[in-house]
Amino acid sequence: QVQLVESGGGLVQVGGSLRLSCAVSGRTFSSYVVGWFRQAPGKERELVAAISWSGTGTHYADSVKGRFTISRENAKNAVYLQMNSLKPEDTAVYYCAARAMQNYEYDYWGQGTQVTVSS
């Protein structure tokens, strides 16, 4: 069992920056992948970025490449999403999620945090 809690959402101006945090806990999660998803009203949920808890390498959606950076800090059991050069289309509820590396679906989800980018 894995538990996830997001924080760091809020209101930011176009071109600004925001860092989201995901606190991860559970009996074991060293073999898990942690990802950030987002969903805006009227749009499909999309995977924004993902990272292996113990490995290297990252994945990014084309829409955020060059602007967002996912990272982990194992000592704090945390995963971060640094968002720069924010655009209005980045406005969404952002969710932290986790899956076992051998699984296709993400099984564990946080509550979500609202990110609003205003002009």
Coordinates of C-alpha atoms in Angstrom, one line a residue:
Q1 CA 0.0 0.0 0.0
V2 CA 1.3 3.4 -1.0
Q3 CA -0.1 6.8 0.2
L4 CA 0.4 10.1 -1.6
V5 CA -0.3 13.6 -0.6
E6 CA 0.2 16.6 -2.9
S7 CA 0.9 20.2 -2.0
G8 CA 2.2 23.4 -3.6
G9 CA -0.7 24.3 -5.9
G10 CA -2.0 27.8 -6.1
L11 CA -2.5 30.8 -8.3
V12 CA 0.4 32.0 -10.5
Q13 CA 0.8 34.5 -13.3
V14 CA 1.6 33.6 -16.9
G15 CA 5.3 33.0 -17.2
G16 CA 5.7 32.3 -13.5
S17 CA 6.9 29.2 -11.7
L18 CA 5.5 26.8 -9.1
R19 CA 6.8 23.7 -7.4
L20 CA 4.5 20.8 -6.5
S21 CA 5.4 18.3 -3.9
C22 CA 4.2 14.7 -3.4
A23 CA 4.9 13.1 -0.1
V24 CA 5.1 9.3 -0.5
S25 CA 4.6 6.7 2.2
G26 CA 3.9 3.0 2.5
R27 CA 5.1 -0.4 3.6
T28 CA 7.3 -0.6 0.5
F29 CA 7.7 1.6 -2.6
S30 CA 11.3 1.2 -3.7
S31 CA 10.1 -0.5 -6.9
Y32 CA 7.4 2.0 -7.8
V33 CA 7.1 4.7 -10.5
V34 CA 5.6 8.0 -9.4
G35 CA 3.9 10.2 -11.9
W36 CA 2.1 13.6 -12.1
F37 CA -1.2 13.7 -13.9
R38 CA -3.4 16.7 -14.6
Q39 CA -7.0 17.2 -15.6
A40 CA -8.8 20.4 -16.6
P41 CA -12.6 20.8 -17.0
G42 CA -13.7 19.4 -20.3
K43 CA -10.3 17.8 -21.1
E44 CA -8.9 14.3 -20.7
R45 CA -6.6 13.4 -17.9
E46 CA -3.0 13.3 -19.1
L47 CA 0.3 12.1 -17.7
V48 CA 2.5 15.1 -17.3
A49 CA 5.7 13.5 -16.0
A50 CA 6.9 10.3 -14.3
I51 CA 10.0 9.1 -12.5
S52 CA 11.3 5.8 -11.0
W53 CA 11.6 6.0 -7.3
S54 CA 15.0 4.3 -7.2
G55 CA 16.2 4.4 -10.8
T56 CA 17.2 7.0 -13.3
G57 CA 15.4 8.5 -16.3
T58 CA 12.2 10.5 -16.6
H59 CA 9.2 10.8 -18.9
Y60 CA 7.5 14.1 -20.0
A61 CA 4.5 14.9 -22.0
D62 CA 5.3 16.8 -25.2
S63 CA 3.2 19.7 -23.9
V64 CA 5.6 20.3 -20.9
K65 CA 9.0 19.4 -22.3
G66 CA 11.5 22.1 -21.6
R67 CA 9.3 23.7 -19.0
F68 CA 8.6 21.1 -16.3
T69 CA 11.1 19.0 -14.4
I70 CA 10.3 16.0 -12.2
S71 CA 12.7 15.0 -9.5
R72 CA 12.9 12.9 -6.3
E73 CA 14.4 13.3 -2.9
N74 CA 14.5 9.9 -1.4
A75 CA 15.6 10.9 2.0
K76 CA 12.4 12.9 2.4
N77 CA 10.2 10.4 0.6
A78 CA 9.2 13.1 -1.8
V79 CA 8.7 13.7 -5.5
Y80 CA 8.6 17.2 -7.0
L81 CA 7.3 18.8 -10.1
Q82 CA 9.0 22.1 -10.9
M83 CA 6.9 24.1 -13.3
N84 CA 8.4 27.0 -15.2
S85 CA 7.1 29.3 -17.9
L86 CA 3.6 28.5 -17.0
K87 CA 0.8 29.0 -19.5
P88 CA -3.0 29.3 -19.1
E89 CA -3.4 25.8 -20.6
D90 CA -1.4 24.4 -17.6
T91 CA -4.4 25.3 -15.4
A92 CA -5.7 22.0 -14.0
V93 CA -6.0 19.8 -11.0
Y94 CA -2.7 18.0 -10.6
Y95 CA -2.6 14.5 -9.1
C96 CA 0.3 12.5 -7.8
A97 CA 0.1 8.8 -8.6
A98 CA 2.1 5.6 -8.2
R99 CA 2.3 2.2 -9.7
A100 CA 4.5 -0.9 -9.4
M101 CA 7.1 -0.9 -12.2
Q102 CA 5.6 -4.2 -13.6
N103 CA 2.1 -2.8 -13.7
Y104 CA 0.4 -0.9 -16.5
E105 CA -2.1 1.1 -14.4
Y106 CA -1.4 3.6 -11.7
D107 CA -3.0 2.1 -8.5
Y108 CA -2.5 4.8 -5.9
W109 CA -3.6 8.4 -6.2
G110 CA -3.4 11.5 -4.1
Q111 CA -6.2 14.0 -3.5
G112 CA -5.1 16.5 -6.1
T113 CA -4.0 20.1 -5.9
Q114 CA -5.3 23.0 -8.0
V115 CA -3.0 25.0 -10.2
T116 CA -4.4 28.1 -11.8
V117 CA -2.4 30.2 -14.3
S118 CA -3.8 33.7 -14.9
S119 CA -3.0 36.3 -17.4

